[in-house]
């Protein structure tokens, strides 16, 4: 039978950093549980460190945190700013590989793997959403990417709609920006109520509580300063001191009786969360109440201060000592008795986990990402200002070179030079912004194991083609005929292909710079220098080709010398092949930079 619910629990040795090795659900996907059937028993245990408090951890690293959260429960992590709440939550979500030094975290009795990350909902404190997708589109694309392939597209869309209605978002379904990160068997939320009024915060926590109770999901949240109403919605509470040491772990309803039993009772009726945060900062209830009651009588206040004032450091040491005596030992024993089999979980899932490394296949990932990308960038790509910019430049250029006579070779050369410069700079600088802007979303979704990098990269590449090739085509159609260039369809098509090829190469170079540096300012500077080098070496600023005497008083270009001509240096396909190599090379460089940037944790 499942382990009994402890009244108070926690444990470990002082100042020992905890390492995270999270892991997969063993429960099969159940269509009855709203798309998140893999219920999770989450267990965190401290490491067997030397207890010296060193080991290279940051000051806000959690120390010696033990505990477990069962399906159907909601655990709230409380503590002052800098106590390590977010660090611990991030560790539980598997987002700190190699940065925590000892201990372990298990999910249904198993260590962490990519399957667990993909099936765990992690809601960061900062919003990371595509701004031009609606609430319904955001949830639908998340469902299409994360739910298993055995579910059809219609069923996945129905799941997304169910989540939207469960969160009360039906009335804003078609409003841009907003939504959640998916509802999974394990939900990790970093301060989900920050910036909300008390009523909205209560609705959010109430919805999470219903998800935990009705769907047998495990919910873990960090919360800064909950109201009394929010506090009583929590099943369990983990309280961290300002130094990151646990001073309480157990049922939320048992927190005040516990602190009263160790000598920190409050004589006033207070919000339990307020009392606990005071204790986490080393402020005893007697000291605070004495100052509040006697603030009008200095003599009485001084007398009370002498009798009840306690040093904050001593208060925290006493609380940590009480935690070790009353909670840690018992929690360790309970952790040893926690068996995922009691919750209906199978043990051997290695084959299943390997088979379901990705929720859907490569082609389906590509299709969903392409569809999402086209919808997200339809406002950016077909921006009226951008279209007006290109068309106005084309018309202005056509007027400047209006019907240039064939005899005006220099004017025609200047027009071709204008082609090269404009479509060498324009797509390059637009592409530089691509990956730095998408980095937060790419990092979040890749960290969740939603899709392969190759499917994302190719979907992004294909999705950019309509606008990247559409505008240059319109540009060439306008300025070619207005400029009076050779009125031959074959010559026009060849000129158009050259421009489009140049656009793709320039865009590839911009993508590579953006992916390598991930800083718009640095990438733009490097792009400027590189473009200037290409411009100078492009041949427009060199004098006419050297000539040699080829009979009598006649002179011929050096490139027409028979020996040189036989080598084929002027052959068009050599230039095409070089451009093709640049196109592929720059794209591969961008892909490698993205893959090296933040690969998914296996």
XYZ file of C-alpha atoms in Angstrom:
602
model
C 0.000 0.000 0.000
C 1.226 3.551 -0.551
C 3.265 5.179 2.167
C 1.338 7.131 4.760
C 1.307 10.887 4.542
C 3.872 12.304 6.943
C 2.981 15.097 9.268
C 6.399 16.604 8.884
C 9.141 15.458 6.640
C 12.436 16.444 5.062
C 16.066 15.767 5.818
C 19.770 15.651 5.195
C 23.123 16.900 6.421
C 23.816 20.550 6.631
C 25.183 22.442 3.646
C 25.395 19.461 1.300
C 24.491 20.402 -2.273
C 22.011 18.197 -4.056
C 22.516 16.852 -7.553
C 19.704 16.213 -9.952
C 19.268 13.088 -12.027
C 15.515 13.248 -12.835
C 13.576 10.442 -14.700
C 10.680 9.015 -16.736
C 7.176 8.036 -15.966
C 6.429 4.381 -16.114
C 2.678 4.713 -16.437
C 1.189 4.212 -19.883
C -0.472 7.076 -21.671
C -4.120 7.112 -20.699
C -6.591 8.959 -22.885
C -8.880 9.516 -19.939
C -6.479 11.789 -18.163
C -6.593 14.771 -20.423
C -3.374 14.102 -22.266
C -1.204 13.718 -19.188
C -1.763 10.247 -17.898
C 1.798 9.603 -16.801
C 1.220 10.321 -13.126
C 4.475 10.850 -11.277
C 5.831 10.086 -7.870
C 8.745 12.509 -7.477
C 11.422 11.735 -4.908
C 14.383 13.993 -4.097
C 17.177 12.736 -1.865
C 20.286 14.459 -0.566
C 23.753 13.320 -1.484
C 26.330 11.718 0.764
C 28.646 14.710 0.753
C 31.201 15.616 3.361
C 28.945 18.237 4.862
C 31.522 20.957 4.846
C 29.289 23.397 3.017
C 31.721 23.867 0.171
C 31.883 21.913 -3.032
C 31.607 24.847 -5.354
C 27.876 25.478 -5.098
C 26.418 28.938 -5.390
C 24.975 30.681 -2.390
C 21.446 30.130 -3.665
C 21.910 26.393 -4.280
C 19.472 24.291 -2.243
C 21.164 22.304 0.499
C 20.264 18.816 1.819
C 16.693 18.881 0.502
C 14.848 15.585 0.899
C 11.216 14.928 0.126
C 8.667 13.360 -2.157
C 5.462 14.417 -3.885
C 2.782 11.906 -4.799
C 0.197 11.975 -7.594
C -2.764 14.164 -6.696
C -0.708 16.486 -4.481
C 0.473 20.059 -4.850
C 3.723 21.060 -3.142
C 4.539 24.734 -2.585
C 8.132 25.882 -2.079
C 8.408 28.956 0.134
C 11.436 30.999 1.063
C 13.008 34.452 0.863
C 14.483 35.778 -2.353
C 17.755 34.004 -3.127
C 16.958 30.944 -1.019
C 17.202 28.616 -4.019
C 13.537 27.949 -4.802
C 13.934 28.457 -8.530
C 17.233 26.542 -8.566
C 15.600 23.561 -6.868
C 12.584 23.687 -9.172
C 14.863 23.924 -12.210
C 16.773 20.911 -10.919
C 13.552 18.943 -10.528
C 12.804 19.742 -14.161
C 16.181 18.424 -15.315
C 17.403 21.819 -16.478
C 20.633 21.827 -14.444
C 22.681 18.956 -15.904
C 26.049 18.648 -14.205
C 25.575 21.712 -11.992
C 24.454 19.964 -8.815
C 26.969 17.760 -7.161
C 25.400 14.922 -5.165
C 22.148 13.217 -4.287
C 19.473 12.120 -6.732
C 15.982 12.788 -7.994
C 13.783 9.971 -9.236
C 10.471 9.891 -11.056
C 8.413 6.786 -10.340
C 11.592 5.174 -9.068
C 13.666 5.824 -12.181
C 16.443 8.333 -12.985
C 16.045 11.153 -15.449
C 15.984 10.670 -19.219
C 14.797 12.511 -22.312
C 11.359 10.900 -22.163
C 10.656 12.430 -18.756
C 11.731 15.882 -19.883
C 9.373 15.669 -22.832
C 6.473 14.653 -20.597
C 7.073 17.203 -17.894
C 5.434 20.605 -18.023
C 7.853 23.328 -16.927
C 6.449 26.857 -16.627
C 9.206 29.440 -16.227
C 8.642 32.711 -14.427
C 9.203 34.711 -17.624
C 6.839 34.281 -20.556
C 8.354 32.526 -23.575
C 5.670 32.525 -26.253
C 5.306 33.333 -29.916
C 3.677 36.772 -29.909
C 1.701 36.350 -33.126
C -0.004 33.055 -32.316
C -3.390 32.973 -30.623
C -4.081 31.121 -27.380
C -5.785 28.300 -29.274
C -2.938 28.029 -31.805
C -0.290 28.006 -29.072
C -1.967 25.126 -27.249
C -2.812 23.226 -30.422
C 0.757 23.278 -31.751
C 2.082 22.242 -28.336
C -0.333 19.297 -28.323
C 0.615 18.302 -31.873
C 4.314 18.258 -30.968
C 4.168 16.682 -27.502
C 1.290 14.199 -27.440
C 2.133 10.681 -28.695
C 1.797 9.747 -32.324
C -0.939 7.171 -31.661
C -3.372 10.052 -31.154
C -4.775 11.651 -34.282
C -4.587 15.352 -35.048
C -8.281 15.819 -34.232
C -7.900 14.154 -30.842
C -4.827 16.231 -30.036
C -6.721 19.394 -30.957
C -9.571 18.290 -28.683
C -7.091 17.806 -25.823
C -5.739 21.317 -26.356
C -9.248 22.737 -26.323
C -9.993 20.832 -23.116
C -6.935 22.342 -21.430
C -7.954 25.795 -22.615
C -11.445 25.412 -21.159
C -10.082 23.924 -17.928
C -7.964 27.034 -17.419
C -10.849 29.364 -18.230
C -9.256 30.677 -21.424
C -12.176 29.996 -23.747
C -13.164 33.637 -24.096
C -9.649 34.629 -25.234
C -9.043 31.594 -27.434
C -8.575 33.705 -30.545
C -6.620 36.502 -28.900
C -2.929 36.745 -29.722
C -0.332 35.837 -27.118
C -1.197 33.958 -23.984
C -1.633 30.381 -22.977
C 0.151 27.687 -20.992
C 3.030 25.354 -21.677
C 0.953 22.209 -21.785
C -0.563 20.121 -19.028
C 1.497 17.041 -18.228
C 1.664 14.359 -15.560
C 4.189 16.489 -13.659
C 3.824 20.261 -13.562
C 6.683 22.487 -12.368
C 5.776 26.166 -12.093
C 8.099 28.994 -11.093
C 6.078 31.708 -9.312
C 2.904 31.302 -11.413
C 1.095 34.042 -9.455
C 3.707 36.792 -9.840
C 2.189 40.035 -11.099
C -1.408 38.847 -10.639
C -4.086 40.325 -8.432
C -5.342 38.207 -5.520
C -8.490 37.035 -7.320
C -6.670 35.928 -10.470
C -3.926 34.290 -8.398
C -6.568 32.338 -6.471
C -8.144 31.185 -9.740
C -4.790 29.992 -11.088
C -3.869 28.094 -7.915
C -7.398 26.692 -7.709
C -7.116 25.390 -11.270
C -3.759 23.787 -10.446
C -5.269 22.239 -7.332
C -8.127 20.732 -9.344
C -5.667 19.413 -11.921
C -3.693 17.718 -9.177
C -6.735 16.229 -7.443
C -8.887 15.276 -10.431
C -6.188 14.164 -12.846
C -3.886 12.539 -10.273
C -1.104 14.837 -11.429
C 1.859 15.978 -9.384
C 2.202 19.763 -9.110
C 5.232 21.583 -7.662
C 5.265 25.383 -7.493
C 7.519 28.065 -6.100
C 5.662 31.002 -4.645
C 7.000 34.177 -3.108
C 4.368 35.417 -0.658
C 1.017 33.600 -0.861
C -2.100 34.919 0.788
C -3.814 32.887 3.485
C -6.395 31.725 0.942
C -3.691 30.431 -1.400
C -1.728 28.805 1.393
C -4.631 26.592 2.445
C -4.892 25.215 -1.113
C -1.485 23.542 -0.826
C -1.114 19.916 0.248
C 2.533 20.153 1.244
C 4.979 22.954 1.887
C 8.765 23.100 1.663
C 10.219 26.096 3.520
C 13.796 27.159 2.763
C 15.862 29.547 4.846
C 17.639 32.505 3.268
C 20.750 30.297 2.999
C 18.835 27.555 1.168
C 18.555 25.103 4.077
C 15.176 23.414 4.604
C 13.493 24.248 7.910
C 10.138 22.587 7.260
C 8.746 19.956 4.945
C 5.338 18.448 5.424
C 1.628 19.043 5.241
C 0.632 22.690 4.946
C -1.979 22.315 7.687
C 0.628 20.990 10.132
C 3.141 23.835 9.721
C 1.896 26.129 12.518
C 1.508 23.300 15.074
C 5.018 22.126 14.217
C 6.614 25.534 14.741
C 4.643 25.946 17.973
C 6.017 22.610 19.172
C 9.603 23.795 18.667
C 9.064 27.103 20.451
C 7.983 29.479 17.694
C 4.278 29.905 18.322
C 2.543 33.132 17.387
C 0.220 34.808 19.875
C -1.572 36.627 17.067
C -3.736 35.262 14.288
C -1.467 35.482 11.251
C -1.195 34.181 7.737
C 0.840 30.950 8.054
C 2.925 31.947 5.024
C 3.861 35.286 6.628
C 4.989 33.556 9.815
C 7.012 30.991 7.875
C 8.769 33.611 5.755
C 9.631 35.570 8.903
C 11.151 32.432 10.393
C 13.059 31.757 7.172
C 14.653 35.192 7.610
C 15.445 34.522 11.277
C 12.665 36.708 12.716
C 10.934 34.978 15.607
C 7.212 35.694 16.114
C 7.790 36.955 19.677
C 10.280 39.593 18.498
C 8.034 40.845 15.730
C 4.870 40.899 17.817
C 6.639 42.670 20.656
C 7.737 45.461 18.319
C 4.262 45.754 16.806
C 2.388 45.804 20.126
C 4.757 48.089 21.994
C 5.732 50.508 19.254
C 4.032 53.347 21.181
C 5.751 52.717 24.527
C 9.521 52.924 24.307
C 10.154 51.727 27.879
C 7.896 48.722 27.470
C 9.377 48.046 24.060
C 12.931 48.090 25.444
C 11.902 45.805 28.291
C 10.222 43.402 25.901
C 13.183 43.478 23.557
C 15.488 42.410 26.366
C 13.313 39.432 27.183
C 12.149 38.182 23.807
C 14.474 39.593 21.131
C 16.440 36.792 19.511
C 19.348 36.920 17.152
C 18.250 35.996 13.579
C 21.244 33.717 13.132
C 20.415 31.895 16.359
C 16.776 31.551 15.287
C 17.742 29.948 11.991
C 20.243 27.619 13.641
C 17.584 26.537 16.126
C 15.095 25.883 13.335
C 17.638 23.874 11.336
C 18.511 21.859 14.430
C 14.820 21.218 15.099
C 14.377 20.126 11.486
C 17.214 17.624 11.808
C 15.783 16.225 15.062
C 12.103 16.085 14.199
C 11.802 15.795 10.428
C 14.967 14.670 8.667
C 15.370 11.254 10.248
C 11.730 10.328 9.823
C 11.680 11.514 6.225
C 14.724 9.414 5.367
C 12.954 6.348 6.666
C 9.835 7.201 4.688
C 11.853 7.766 1.521
C 13.304 4.296 1.851
C 9.764 2.946 2.026
C 8.477 4.790 -1.042
C 7.852 2.221 -3.765
C 6.509 3.343 -7.143
C 4.946 -0.094 -7.522
C 2.464 0.927 -4.856
C 1.142 3.516 -7.294
C 0.757 1.043 -10.140
C 3.997 1.748 -11.989
C 5.951 -0.910 -13.838
C 9.683 -1.224 -13.297
C 11.104 -2.164 -16.668
C 10.512 0.688 -19.091
C 13.836 0.827 -20.881
C 12.443 -0.507 -24.155
C 9.420 1.762 -24.067
C 11.451 4.849 -23.241
C 13.850 4.229 -26.092
C 11.012 3.629 -28.525
C 9.232 6.837 -27.486
C 12.243 9.114 -27.457
C 10.181 11.511 -29.565
C 6.410 11.864 -29.345
C 5.996 12.049 -33.116
C 8.084 11.223 -36.168
C 10.492 13.522 -37.982
C 8.168 14.312 -40.864
C 5.265 15.156 -38.552
C 7.542 17.383 -36.472
C 8.637 19.151 -39.640
C 5.044 19.622 -40.833
C 3.810 21.007 -37.507
C 6.796 23.338 -37.113
C 6.450 24.558 -40.698
C 2.748 25.277 -40.222
C 3.387 27.048 -36.925
C 6.264 29.055 -38.364
C 4.244 30.238 -41.346
C 1.413 31.392 -39.085
C 3.744 33.054 -36.602
C 5.770 34.915 -39.221
C 2.920 35.876 -41.515
C 2.754 39.266 -39.805
C 6.523 39.736 -39.773
C 7.235 38.482 -43.293
C 4.387 40.270 -45.037
C 4.799 43.423 -43.037
C 3.444 46.357 -45.026
C 6.445 48.513 -44.210
C 8.871 45.865 -45.440
C 6.956 45.352 -48.675
C 6.715 49.101 -49.193
C 10.454 49.424 -48.619
C 11.366 46.919 -51.333
C 8.806 48.109 -53.863
C 9.694 51.777 -53.384
C 13.401 51.046 -53.871
C 12.601 49.039 -57.017
C 10.443 51.804 -58.481
C 12.972 54.491 -57.581
C 15.778 52.460 -59.156
C 13.675 51.891 -62.253
C 13.086 55.614 -62.599
C 16.775 56.418 -62.150
C 17.810 53.881 -64.834
C 14.720 54.362 -66.970
C 15.155 52.696 -70.371
C 18.960 52.798 -70.301
C 20.247 52.517 -73.914
C 22.400 49.467 -74.730
C 25.276 51.772 -75.605
C 25.480 53.076 -72.023
C 27.545 50.194 -70.699
C 28.667 51.961 -67.530
C 25.088 52.836 -66.585
C 24.016 49.229 -67.046
C 26.986 48.058 -65.009
C 25.933 50.453 -62.246
C 22.427 48.964 -62.306
C 23.811 45.438 -61.941
C 26.029 46.709 -59.127
C 22.928 48.115 -57.421
C 21.276 44.677 -57.708
C 24.241 43.026 -56.022
C 24.613 45.514 -53.192
C 20.944 45.745 -52.261
C 20.288 42.000 -52.287
C 23.589 41.305 -50.582
C 22.856 43.566 -47.610
C 19.084 43.326 -47.201
C 18.585 39.554 -46.633
C 21.828 39.234 -44.676
C 20.878 41.790 -42.032
C 17.333 40.453 -41.763
C 18.646 36.922 -41.207
C 21.058 38.017 -38.458
C 18.089 38.592 -36.121
C 16.489 35.181 -36.675
C 18.117 32.858 -34.144
C 18.950 35.417 -31.412
C 15.257 36.336 -31.315
C 14.098 32.720 -31.288
C 16.719 31.529 -28.822
C 14.463 31.570 -25.688
C 11.690 29.599 -27.394
C 14.116 27.186 -29.054
C 15.935 26.575 -25.765
C 12.681 25.993 -23.878
C 11.180 23.604 -26.408
C 14.416 21.731 -27.016
C 14.892 21.376 -23.265
C 11.459 19.725 -23.164
C 12.424 17.289 -25.915
C 9.598 18.470 -28.182
C 11.374 18.016 -31.503
C 14.650 17.322 -33.258
C 16.876 20.237 -34.138
C 17.021 19.061 -37.750
C 13.230 19.240 -38.151
C 13.171 22.739 -36.648
C 16.039 23.991 -38.798
C 14.635 22.668 -42.044
C 11.135 23.931 -41.205
C 12.579 27.355 -40.499
C 14.542 27.286 -43.760
C 11.563 26.244 -45.883
C 9.210 28.618 -44.076
C 11.420 31.586 -44.933
C 11.430 30.859 -48.673
C 8.102 32.494 -49.667
C 9.090 35.910 -48.401
C 12.816 35.604 -49.047
C 12.180 34.760 -52.701
C 8.923 36.642 -53.258
C 10.229 40.142 -52.613
C 13.384 39.781 -54.780
C 11.239 38.426 -57.607
C 8.946 41.457 -57.450
C 12.006 43.705 -57.266
C 13.620 42.214 -60.384
C 10.361 42.205 -62.360
C 9.948 45.938 -61.743
C 13.471 47.239 -62.156
C 14.592 44.898 -64.972
C 11.992 46.080 -67.447
C 11.947 49.698 -66.252
C 15.729 49.823 -66.613
C 15.546 48.672 -70.214
C 17.834 45.668 -69.778
C 18.017 43.015 -72.459
C 14.392 42.240 -73.483
C 14.914 38.517 -73.729
C 12.957 36.061 -71.524
C 15.983 33.796 -71.174
C 18.182 36.704 -70.071
C 15.489 37.866 -67.641
C 15.082 34.409 -66.085
C 18.853 34.025 -65.773
C 19.140 37.431 -64.084
C 16.308 36.528 -61.701
C 17.921 33.197 -60.792
C 21.247 34.914 -60.102
C 19.565 37.402 -57.769
C 17.590 34.678 -55.957
C 20.719 32.555 -55.553
C 22.568 35.556 -54.125
C 19.689 36.195 -51.718
C 19.816 32.628 -50.387
C 23.584 32.774 -49.917
C 23.389 36.143 -48.145
C 20.598 34.864 -45.905
C 22.629 31.751 -45.086
C 25.581 33.907 -44.062
C 23.325 35.990 -41.803
C 21.876 32.857 -40.192
C 25.393 31.556 -39.547
C 26.520 34.807 -37.905
C 23.396 34.959 -35.745
C 23.665 31.323 -34.651
C 27.385 31.560 -33.894
C 27.278 34.759 -31.836
C 23.664 34.830 -30.568
C 24.120 38.565 -30.123
C 22.501 40.906 -32.624
C 24.972 43.748 -32.128
C 28.068 41.589 -32.553
C 26.578 39.666 -35.470
C 25.607 42.886 -37.248
C 29.123 44.264 -36.839
C 30.675 41.092 -38.235
C 28.177 41.084 -41.101
C 29.118 44.669 -41.992
C 32.823 43.853 -42.157
C 32.251 40.685 -44.173
C 29.925 42.383 -46.626
C 32.440 45.175 -47.148
C 35.164 42.634 -47.949
C 32.922 40.856 -50.453
C 31.954 44.185 -51.987
C 35.548 45.291 -52.485
C 36.613 41.908 -53.861
C 33.576 41.558 -56.131
C 35.293 43.100 -59.140
C 33.382 46.360 -59.418
C 36.261 48.464 -58.080
C 39.029 46.824 -60.134
C 40.313 48.280 -63.363
C 39.470 46.644 -66.644
C 41.005 43.228 -67.245
C 44.599 43.301 -68.529
C 45.015 42.872 -72.273
C 47.704 41.372 -74.497
C 48.687 41.768 -78.157
C 46.885 39.136 -80.150
C 47.990 40.013 -83.666
C 48.907 43.171 -85.442
C 47.874 46.227 -83.482
C 44.928 44.438 -81.878
C 44.754 43.629 -78.170
C 42.641 40.976 -76.501
C 41.575 40.422 -72.884
C 43.865 38.130 -70.929
C 40.935 35.839 -70.152
C 40.678 35.153 -73.909
C 44.234 33.801 -74.059
C 43.882 30.209 -75.377
C 45.751 28.598 -72.480
C 43.610 30.395 -69.898
C 40.434 29.839 -71.866
C 41.099 26.105 -71.973
C 41.087 26.008 -68.164
C 37.524 27.324 -68.159
C 37.935 30.042 -65.553
C 35.136 32.047 -67.099
C 32.663 29.185 -67.152
C 29.383 30.092 -65.499
C 28.961 26.739 -63.761
C 32.164 27.215 -61.795
C 30.624 30.307 -60.219
C 27.372 28.448 -59.620
C 29.180 25.612 -57.854
C 31.098 28.038 -55.638
C 27.863 29.788 -54.691
C 26.273 26.411 -54.001
C 29.127 25.436 -51.690
C 28.776 28.729 -49.846
C 25.031 28.200 -49.484
C 25.386 24.694 -48.056
C 28.447 25.558 -45.970
C 26.851 28.560 -44.268
C 23.684 26.568 -43.511
C 25.675 23.700 -42.027
C 27.657 26.172 -39.949
C 24.433 27.678 -38.588
C 23.023 24.216 -37.831
C 26.199 23.139 -36.033
C 26.203 26.319 -33.966
C 22.596 25.729 -32.893
C 23.272 22.100 -32.067
C 26.267 23.071 -29.951
C 24.409 25.902 -28.272
C 22.034 23.865 -26.158
C 21.611 20.217 -27.034
C 18.834 18.348 -25.248
C 19.855 16.498 -22.123
C 19.689 12.751 -22.646
